[in-house]
Coordinates of C-alpha atoms and ligand atoms in Angstrom, one line a residue:
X1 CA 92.0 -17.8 -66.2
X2 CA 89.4 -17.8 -63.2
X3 CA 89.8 -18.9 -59.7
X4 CA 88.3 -22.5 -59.9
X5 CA 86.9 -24.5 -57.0
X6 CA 88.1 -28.3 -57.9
X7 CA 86.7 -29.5 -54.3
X8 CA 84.9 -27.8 -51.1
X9 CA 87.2 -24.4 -50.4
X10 CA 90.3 -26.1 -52.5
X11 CA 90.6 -23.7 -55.3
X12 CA 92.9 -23.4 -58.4
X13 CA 93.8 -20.6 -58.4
X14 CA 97.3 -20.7 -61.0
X15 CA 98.0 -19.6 -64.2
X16 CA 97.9 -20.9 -67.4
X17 CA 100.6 -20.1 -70.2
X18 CA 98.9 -20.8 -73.7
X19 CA 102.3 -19.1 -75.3
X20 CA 105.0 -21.3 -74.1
X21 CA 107.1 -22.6 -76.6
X22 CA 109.8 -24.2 -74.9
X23 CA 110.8 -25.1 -70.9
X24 CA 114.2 -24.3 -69.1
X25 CA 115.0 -23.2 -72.3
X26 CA 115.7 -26.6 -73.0
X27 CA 112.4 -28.9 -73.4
X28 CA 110.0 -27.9 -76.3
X29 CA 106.4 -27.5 -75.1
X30 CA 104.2 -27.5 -78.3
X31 CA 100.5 -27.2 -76.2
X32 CA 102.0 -24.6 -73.7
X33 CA 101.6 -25.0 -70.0
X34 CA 100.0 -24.0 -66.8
X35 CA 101.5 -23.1 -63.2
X36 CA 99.0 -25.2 -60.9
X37 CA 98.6 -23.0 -57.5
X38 CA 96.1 -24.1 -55.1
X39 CA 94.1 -22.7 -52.2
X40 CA 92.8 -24.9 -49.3
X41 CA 90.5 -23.1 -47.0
X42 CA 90.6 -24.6 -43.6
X43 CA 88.2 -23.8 -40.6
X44 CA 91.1 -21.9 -38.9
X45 CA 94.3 -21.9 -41.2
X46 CA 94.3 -20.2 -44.9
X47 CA 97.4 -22.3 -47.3
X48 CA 98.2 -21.5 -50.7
X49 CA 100.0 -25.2 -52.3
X50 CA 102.7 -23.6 -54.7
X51 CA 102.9 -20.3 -56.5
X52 CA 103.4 -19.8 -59.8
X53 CA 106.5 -18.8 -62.8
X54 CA 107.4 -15.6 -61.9
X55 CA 106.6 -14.6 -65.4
X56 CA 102.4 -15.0 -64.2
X57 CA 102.1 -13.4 -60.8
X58 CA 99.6 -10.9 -62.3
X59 CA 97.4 -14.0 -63.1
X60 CA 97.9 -16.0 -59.3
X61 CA 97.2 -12.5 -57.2
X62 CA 93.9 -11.6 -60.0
X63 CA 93.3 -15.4 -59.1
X64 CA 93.4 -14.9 -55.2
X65 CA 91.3 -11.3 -55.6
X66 CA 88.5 -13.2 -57.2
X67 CA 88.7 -16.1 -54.7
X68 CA 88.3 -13.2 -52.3
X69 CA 91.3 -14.1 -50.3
X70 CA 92.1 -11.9 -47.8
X71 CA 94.2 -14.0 -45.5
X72 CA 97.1 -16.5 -46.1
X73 CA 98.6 -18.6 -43.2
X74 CA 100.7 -20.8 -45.2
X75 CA 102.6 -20.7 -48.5
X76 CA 103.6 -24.2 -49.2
X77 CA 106.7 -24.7 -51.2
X78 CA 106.4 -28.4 -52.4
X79 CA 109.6 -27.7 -54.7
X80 CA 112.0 -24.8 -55.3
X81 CA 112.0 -24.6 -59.0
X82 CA 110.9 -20.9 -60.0
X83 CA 108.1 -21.8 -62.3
X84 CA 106.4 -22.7 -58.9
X85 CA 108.2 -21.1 -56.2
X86 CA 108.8 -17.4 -58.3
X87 CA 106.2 -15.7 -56.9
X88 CA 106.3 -16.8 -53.6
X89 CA 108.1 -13.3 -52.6
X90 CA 105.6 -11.3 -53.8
X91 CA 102.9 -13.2 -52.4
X92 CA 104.7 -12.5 -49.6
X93 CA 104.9 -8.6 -50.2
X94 CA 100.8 -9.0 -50.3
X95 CA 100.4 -11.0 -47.5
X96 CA 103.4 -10.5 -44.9
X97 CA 101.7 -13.0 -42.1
X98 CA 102.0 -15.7 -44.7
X99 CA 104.8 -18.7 -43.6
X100 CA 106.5 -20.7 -46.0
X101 CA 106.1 -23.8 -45.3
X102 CA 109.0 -26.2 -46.8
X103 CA 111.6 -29.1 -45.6
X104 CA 114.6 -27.9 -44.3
X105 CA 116.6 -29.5 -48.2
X106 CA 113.9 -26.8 -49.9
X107 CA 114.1 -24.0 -47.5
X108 CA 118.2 -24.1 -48.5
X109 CA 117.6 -24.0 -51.7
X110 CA 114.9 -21.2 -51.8
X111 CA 117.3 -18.8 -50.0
X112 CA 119.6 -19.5 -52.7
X113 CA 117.3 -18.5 -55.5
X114 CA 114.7 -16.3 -54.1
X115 CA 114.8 -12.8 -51.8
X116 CA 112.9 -14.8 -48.9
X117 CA 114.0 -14.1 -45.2
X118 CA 115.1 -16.9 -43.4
X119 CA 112.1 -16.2 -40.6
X120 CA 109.7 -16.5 -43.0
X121 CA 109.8 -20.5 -42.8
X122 CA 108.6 -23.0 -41.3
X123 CA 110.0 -26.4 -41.7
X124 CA 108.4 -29.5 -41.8
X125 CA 109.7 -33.6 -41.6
X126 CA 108.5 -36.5 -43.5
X127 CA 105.3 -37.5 -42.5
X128 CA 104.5 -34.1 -40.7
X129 CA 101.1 -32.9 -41.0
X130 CA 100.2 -29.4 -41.0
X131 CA 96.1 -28.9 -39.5
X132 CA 94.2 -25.9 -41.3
X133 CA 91.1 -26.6 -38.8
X134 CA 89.5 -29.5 -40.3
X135 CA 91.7 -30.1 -43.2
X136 CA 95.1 -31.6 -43.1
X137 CA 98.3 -31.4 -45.2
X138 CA 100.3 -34.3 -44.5
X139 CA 103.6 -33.5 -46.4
X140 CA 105.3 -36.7 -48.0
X141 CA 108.9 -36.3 -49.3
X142 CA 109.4 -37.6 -52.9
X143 CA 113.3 -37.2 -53.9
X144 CA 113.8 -36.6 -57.9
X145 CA 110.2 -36.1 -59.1
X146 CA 111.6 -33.5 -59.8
X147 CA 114.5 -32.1 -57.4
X148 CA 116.0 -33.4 -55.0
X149 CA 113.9 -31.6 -52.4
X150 CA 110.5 -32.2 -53.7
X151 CA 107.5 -32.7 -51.7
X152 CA 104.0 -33.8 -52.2
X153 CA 101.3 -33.3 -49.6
X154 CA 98.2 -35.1 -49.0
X155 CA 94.9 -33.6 -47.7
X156 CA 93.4 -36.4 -45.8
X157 CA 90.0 -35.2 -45.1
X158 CA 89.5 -34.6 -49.1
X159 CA 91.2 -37.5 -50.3
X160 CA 93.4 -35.1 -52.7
X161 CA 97.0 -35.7 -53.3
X162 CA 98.8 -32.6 -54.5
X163 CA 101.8 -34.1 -56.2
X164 CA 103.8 -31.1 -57.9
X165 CA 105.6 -32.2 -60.8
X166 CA 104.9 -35.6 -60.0
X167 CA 102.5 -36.9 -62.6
X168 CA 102.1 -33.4 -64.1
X169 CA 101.7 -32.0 -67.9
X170 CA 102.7 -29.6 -70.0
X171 CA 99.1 -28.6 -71.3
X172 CA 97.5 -25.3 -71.2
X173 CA 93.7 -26.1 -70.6
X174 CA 91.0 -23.7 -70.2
X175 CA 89.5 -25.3 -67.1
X176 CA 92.0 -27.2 -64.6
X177 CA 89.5 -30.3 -64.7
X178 CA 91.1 -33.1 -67.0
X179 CA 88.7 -33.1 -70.1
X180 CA 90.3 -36.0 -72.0
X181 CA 91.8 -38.7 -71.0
X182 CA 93.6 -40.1 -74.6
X183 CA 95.1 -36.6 -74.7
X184 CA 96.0 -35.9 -71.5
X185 CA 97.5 -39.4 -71.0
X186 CA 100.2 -38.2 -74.3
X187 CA 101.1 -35.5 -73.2
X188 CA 101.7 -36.8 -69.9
X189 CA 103.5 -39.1 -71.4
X190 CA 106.1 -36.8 -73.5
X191 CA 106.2 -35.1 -69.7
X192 CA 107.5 -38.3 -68.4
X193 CA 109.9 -38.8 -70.4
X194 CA 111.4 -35.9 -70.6
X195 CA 111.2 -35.1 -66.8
X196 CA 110.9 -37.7 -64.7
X197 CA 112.0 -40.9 -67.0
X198 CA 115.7 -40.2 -65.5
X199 CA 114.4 -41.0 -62.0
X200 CA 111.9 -44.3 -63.1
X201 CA 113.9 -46.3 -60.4
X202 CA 112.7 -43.6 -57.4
X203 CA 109.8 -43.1 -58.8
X204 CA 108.8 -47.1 -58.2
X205 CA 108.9 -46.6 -54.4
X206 CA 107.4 -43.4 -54.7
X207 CA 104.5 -44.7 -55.9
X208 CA 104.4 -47.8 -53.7
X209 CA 103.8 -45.2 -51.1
X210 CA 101.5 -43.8 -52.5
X211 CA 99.0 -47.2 -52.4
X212 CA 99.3 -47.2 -48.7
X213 CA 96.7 -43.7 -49.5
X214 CA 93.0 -43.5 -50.5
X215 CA 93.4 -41.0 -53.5
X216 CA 89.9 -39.3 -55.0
X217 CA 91.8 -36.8 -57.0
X218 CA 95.2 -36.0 -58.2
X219 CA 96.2 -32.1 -58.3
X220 CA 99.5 -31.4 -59.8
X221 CA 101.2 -28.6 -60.2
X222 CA 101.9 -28.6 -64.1
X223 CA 98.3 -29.8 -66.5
X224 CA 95.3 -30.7 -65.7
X225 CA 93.9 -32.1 -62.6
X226 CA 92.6 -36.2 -62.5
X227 CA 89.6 -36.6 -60.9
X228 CA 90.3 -40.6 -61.5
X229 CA 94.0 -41.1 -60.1
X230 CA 94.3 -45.0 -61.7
X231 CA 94.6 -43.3 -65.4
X232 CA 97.8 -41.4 -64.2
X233 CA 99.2 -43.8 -61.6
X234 CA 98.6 -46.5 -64.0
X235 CA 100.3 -45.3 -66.3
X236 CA 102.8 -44.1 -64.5
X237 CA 103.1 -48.1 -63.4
X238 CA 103.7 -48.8 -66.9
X239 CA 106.4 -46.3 -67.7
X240 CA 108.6 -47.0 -64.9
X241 CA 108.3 -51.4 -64.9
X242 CA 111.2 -52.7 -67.3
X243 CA 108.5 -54.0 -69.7
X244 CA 109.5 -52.6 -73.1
X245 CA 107.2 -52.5 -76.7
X246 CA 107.5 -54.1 -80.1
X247 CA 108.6 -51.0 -81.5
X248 CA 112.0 -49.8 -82.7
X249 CA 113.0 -46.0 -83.1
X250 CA 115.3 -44.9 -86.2
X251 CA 116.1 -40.9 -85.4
X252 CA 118.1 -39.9 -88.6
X253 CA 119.9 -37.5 -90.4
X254 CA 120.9 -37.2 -94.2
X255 CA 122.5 -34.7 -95.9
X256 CA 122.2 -35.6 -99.5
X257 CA 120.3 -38.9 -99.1
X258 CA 122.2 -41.9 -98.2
X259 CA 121.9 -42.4 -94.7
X260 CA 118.0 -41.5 -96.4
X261 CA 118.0 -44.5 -98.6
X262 CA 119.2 -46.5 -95.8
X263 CA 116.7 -45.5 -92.9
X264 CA 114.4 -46.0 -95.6
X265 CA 115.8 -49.5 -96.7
X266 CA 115.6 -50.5 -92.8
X267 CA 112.5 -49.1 -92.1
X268 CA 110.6 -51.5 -94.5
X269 CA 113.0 -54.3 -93.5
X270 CA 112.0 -54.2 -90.1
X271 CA 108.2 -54.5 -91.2
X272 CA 108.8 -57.3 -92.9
X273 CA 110.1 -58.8 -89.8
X274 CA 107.0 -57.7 -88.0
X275 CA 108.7 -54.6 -85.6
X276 CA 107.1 -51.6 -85.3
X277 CA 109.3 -49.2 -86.4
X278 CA 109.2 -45.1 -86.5
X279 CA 111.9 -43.1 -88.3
X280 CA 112.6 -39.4 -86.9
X281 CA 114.2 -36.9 -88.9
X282 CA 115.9 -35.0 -86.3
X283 CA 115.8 -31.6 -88.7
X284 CA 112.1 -31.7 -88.4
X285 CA 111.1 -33.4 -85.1
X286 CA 110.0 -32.1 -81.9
X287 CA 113.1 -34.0 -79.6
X288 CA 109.7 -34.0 -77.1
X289 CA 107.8 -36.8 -79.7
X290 CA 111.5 -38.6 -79.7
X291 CA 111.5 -38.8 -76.1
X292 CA 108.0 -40.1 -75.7
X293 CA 108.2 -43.1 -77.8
X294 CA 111.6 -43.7 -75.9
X295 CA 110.0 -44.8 -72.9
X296 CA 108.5 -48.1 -74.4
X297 CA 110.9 -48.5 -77.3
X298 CA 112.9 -51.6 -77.2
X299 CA 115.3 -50.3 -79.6
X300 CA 116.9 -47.6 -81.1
X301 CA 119.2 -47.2 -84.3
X302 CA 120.8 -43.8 -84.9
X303 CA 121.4 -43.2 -88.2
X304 CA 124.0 -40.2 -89.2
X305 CA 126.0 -38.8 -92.1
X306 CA 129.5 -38.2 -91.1
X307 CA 130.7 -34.5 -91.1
X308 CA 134.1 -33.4 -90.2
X309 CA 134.6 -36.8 -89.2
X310 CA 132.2 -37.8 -87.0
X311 CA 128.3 -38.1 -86.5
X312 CA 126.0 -35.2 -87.5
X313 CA 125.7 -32.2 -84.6
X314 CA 121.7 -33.3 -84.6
X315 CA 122.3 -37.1 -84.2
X316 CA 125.2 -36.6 -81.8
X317 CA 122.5 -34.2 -79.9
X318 CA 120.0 -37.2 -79.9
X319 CA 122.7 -40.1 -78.8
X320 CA 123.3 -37.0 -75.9
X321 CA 119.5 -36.8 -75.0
X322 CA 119.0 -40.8 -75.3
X323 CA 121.7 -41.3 -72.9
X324 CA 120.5 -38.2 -70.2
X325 CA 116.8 -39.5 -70.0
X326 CA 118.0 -43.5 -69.5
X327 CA 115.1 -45.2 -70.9
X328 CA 114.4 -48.9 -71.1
X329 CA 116.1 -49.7 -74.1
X330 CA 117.3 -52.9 -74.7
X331 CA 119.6 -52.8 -78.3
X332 CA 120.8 -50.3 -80.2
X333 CA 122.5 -49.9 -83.4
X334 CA 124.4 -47.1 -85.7
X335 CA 123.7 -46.9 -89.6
X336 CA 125.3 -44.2 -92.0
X337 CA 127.1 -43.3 -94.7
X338 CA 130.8 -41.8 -94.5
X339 CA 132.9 -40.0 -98.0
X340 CA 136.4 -40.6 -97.1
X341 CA 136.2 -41.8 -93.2
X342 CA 135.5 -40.7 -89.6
X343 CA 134.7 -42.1 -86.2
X344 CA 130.7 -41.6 -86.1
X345 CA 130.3 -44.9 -85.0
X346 CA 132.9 -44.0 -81.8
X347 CA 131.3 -40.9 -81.0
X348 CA 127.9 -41.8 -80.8
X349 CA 129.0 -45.0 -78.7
X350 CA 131.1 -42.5 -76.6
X351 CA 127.8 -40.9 -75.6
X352 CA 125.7 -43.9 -74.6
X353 CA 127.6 -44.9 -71.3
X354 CA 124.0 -44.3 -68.6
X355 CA 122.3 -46.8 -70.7
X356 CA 122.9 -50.5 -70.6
X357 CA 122.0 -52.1 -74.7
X358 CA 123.2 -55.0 -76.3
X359 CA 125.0 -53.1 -79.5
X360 CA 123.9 -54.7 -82.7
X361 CA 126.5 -54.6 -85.7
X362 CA 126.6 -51.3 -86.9
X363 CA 126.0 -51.0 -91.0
X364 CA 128.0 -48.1 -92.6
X365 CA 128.3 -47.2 -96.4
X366 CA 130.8 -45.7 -98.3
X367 CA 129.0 -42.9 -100.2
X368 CA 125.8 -44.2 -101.2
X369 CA 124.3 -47.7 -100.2
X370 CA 124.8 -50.7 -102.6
X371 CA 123.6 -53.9 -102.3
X372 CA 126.5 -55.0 -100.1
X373 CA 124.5 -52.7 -97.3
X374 CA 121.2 -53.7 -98.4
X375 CA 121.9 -57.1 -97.3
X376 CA 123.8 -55.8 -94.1
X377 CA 120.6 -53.6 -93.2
X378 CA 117.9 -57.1 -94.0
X379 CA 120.8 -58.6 -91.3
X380 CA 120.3 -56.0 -89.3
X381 CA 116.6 -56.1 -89.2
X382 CA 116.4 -60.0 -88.8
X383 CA 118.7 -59.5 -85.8
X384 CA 116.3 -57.2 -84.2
X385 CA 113.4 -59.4 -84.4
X386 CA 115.1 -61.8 -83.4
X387 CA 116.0 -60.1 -79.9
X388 CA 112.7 -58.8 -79.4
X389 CA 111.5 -62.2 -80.1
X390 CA 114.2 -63.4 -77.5
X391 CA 112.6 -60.7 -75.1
X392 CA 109.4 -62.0 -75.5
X393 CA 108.0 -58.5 -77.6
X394 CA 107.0 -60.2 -80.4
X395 CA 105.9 -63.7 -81.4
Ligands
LIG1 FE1 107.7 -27.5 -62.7 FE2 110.6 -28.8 -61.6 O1 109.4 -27.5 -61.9

């Protein structure tokens, strides 16, 4: 994609990845990504904010050609994950004046994953600011959005607040310029949650910070860029307060259709009571959608078929997954059905220790549900309106 100027001499000047499937291996990425690299050009002082995965240098150093860069001064490393630090040593190769500019926490951990001389660096403290002759980078150290050693930096002059990972998305765009709002705002969403929801209590002073500065434009280094910062930081307000939705999550497995009958008996239960409810079958859902709806829900029920005595691989991978992103959840339950016995109930609790829920009765069935678990599911329904009533979710 072309070098793009987003503001006077700041360029974008990344790469966008329309292919990827699926981040760290781990965290499914249905609309691709980008690698957001940016140029400043100072009066005096050339800096490039971030590079790009290692897997798109071609794309940053075409980028750089076209922007007819012939200099670089500074590389700054806001965060040592390779998707934006990779091609920092061969941007290096290509420009061998270049500094990496870094805190001493990022520095440490470059040199541990990336052929980059120690004399190459140039640290910088909280608070520092780097001058580029009329510009300014003014570095502002943000713990846990995404590593422990992340950075943002601010360019005064501009009003433009590079924020890395912070506030990012996982969207592959053809121009860097948010072009919807509605969109962007879900997939930034899904990003949240499956990033940076771990870290919502950080993230609160992070962004308390951040109202001390006059902010024009938001330029992350994942997504799209905001040219009106109050849609992301907004939101971002929302997602980490404690307030939680109306809404109550059923991820589910069934094997040969009880636990079925029963997500589907609950389901329409829990309309009746007025709660929003969504059912996931975990066989066919992106974990990503799970994760997004987890950051308002106010409740979740797993529901699970017991094999070799205990809860389904899938739903014991979703407990795992609700439990590493710590969402706001305030109740949870377990439905299922079981043959001759197990502990799916056990396990699935076992996995749940980050996050703190009142636990509803569970409802189990023996083989197929009768009307014995019918009633126990209507119970189970009324008792969850009844605590997001309590919480003040629903009226
Ligand atoms: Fe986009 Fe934590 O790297």
């Amino acid at each position: 994609m072309a070098a793009t100027e987003i503001s006077k001499n700041i360029f974008w000047v990344g790469a966008v990845d329309w292919d990827r499937r699926l981040f760290d291996e781990l965290i499914p990425t249905p609309e691709g990504t980008s690698y957001n690299s940016y140029l400043v050009r100072g009066g005096e002082k050339i800096a490039l904010i971030d590079t790009v995965d290692p897997s798109k240098t071609g794309d940053l150093l075409d980028n750089l050609q076209e922007a007819g860069v012939t200099r670089i001064d500074y590389i700054v490393s806001q965060h040592a994950e390779q998707d934006h630090s990779g091609s920092i040593p061969e941007v290096l190769e290509i420009f061998p004046e270049a500094l990496v500019v870094t805190n001493e926490k990022c520095k440490a951990m470059l040199i541990d994953l990336l052929p980059i001389p120690e004399n190459k660096f140039k640290t910088v403290a909280d608070g520092e600011k780097l001058d580029l002759g009329g510009k300014s980078l003014e570095f502002i150290f943000a713990p846990w959005v995404h590593w422990p050693e992340t950075m943002l930096a601010y360019l005064r002059e501009d009003k433009i607040l590079f924020s890395c990972d912070f506030l990012g998305a996982h969207l592959a765009q053809s121009r860097p310029l948010l072009s919807d709002e509605y969109h962007t705002l879900q997939t930034a969403k899904r990003y949240f949650a499956e990033i940076m929801m771990p870290f919502r209590i950080p993230i609160r002073k992070h962004l308390e910070k951040l109202k001390g500065l006059e902010i024009d434009m938001i330029a992350p280094s994942h997504g799209v860029v905001y040219p009106r910062p109050a849609l992301i930081l907004d939101a971002y307000g929302e997602w980490v307060s404690d307030a939680t939705r109306n809404l109550a999550l059923i991820p589910f497995v069934s094997m040969h259709g009880s636990t079925r009958e029963m997500v589907e008996h609950l389901t329409g239960a829990l309309v009746r009571q007025g709660v929003e409810v969504k059912p996931f079958n975990l066989i066919h859902t992106d974990v990503g959608e799970l994760a997004r709806e987890l950051v308002d829900a106010s409740t979740v029920v797993l529901a699970t078929p017991t094999v070799l005595g205990g809860a389904h691989p899938a739903v014991a991978h979703a407990a795992f997954l609700v439990n590493a992103l710590r969402p706001k959840l305030k109740f949870a339950s377990i439905i299922g059905s079981y043959g001759w016995g197990g502990r799916a109930v056990e396990n699935l609790l076992a996995s749940l220790t980050n996050i703190k829920v009142e636990l509803l009765e569970p409802v189990l069935a023996k083989g197929a549900p009768k009307e014995k678990e019918f009633q126990a599911l209507d119970g189970l329904a009324a008792a969850i309106a009844e605590k997001h009533r309590g919480s003040g979710v629903l009226s």
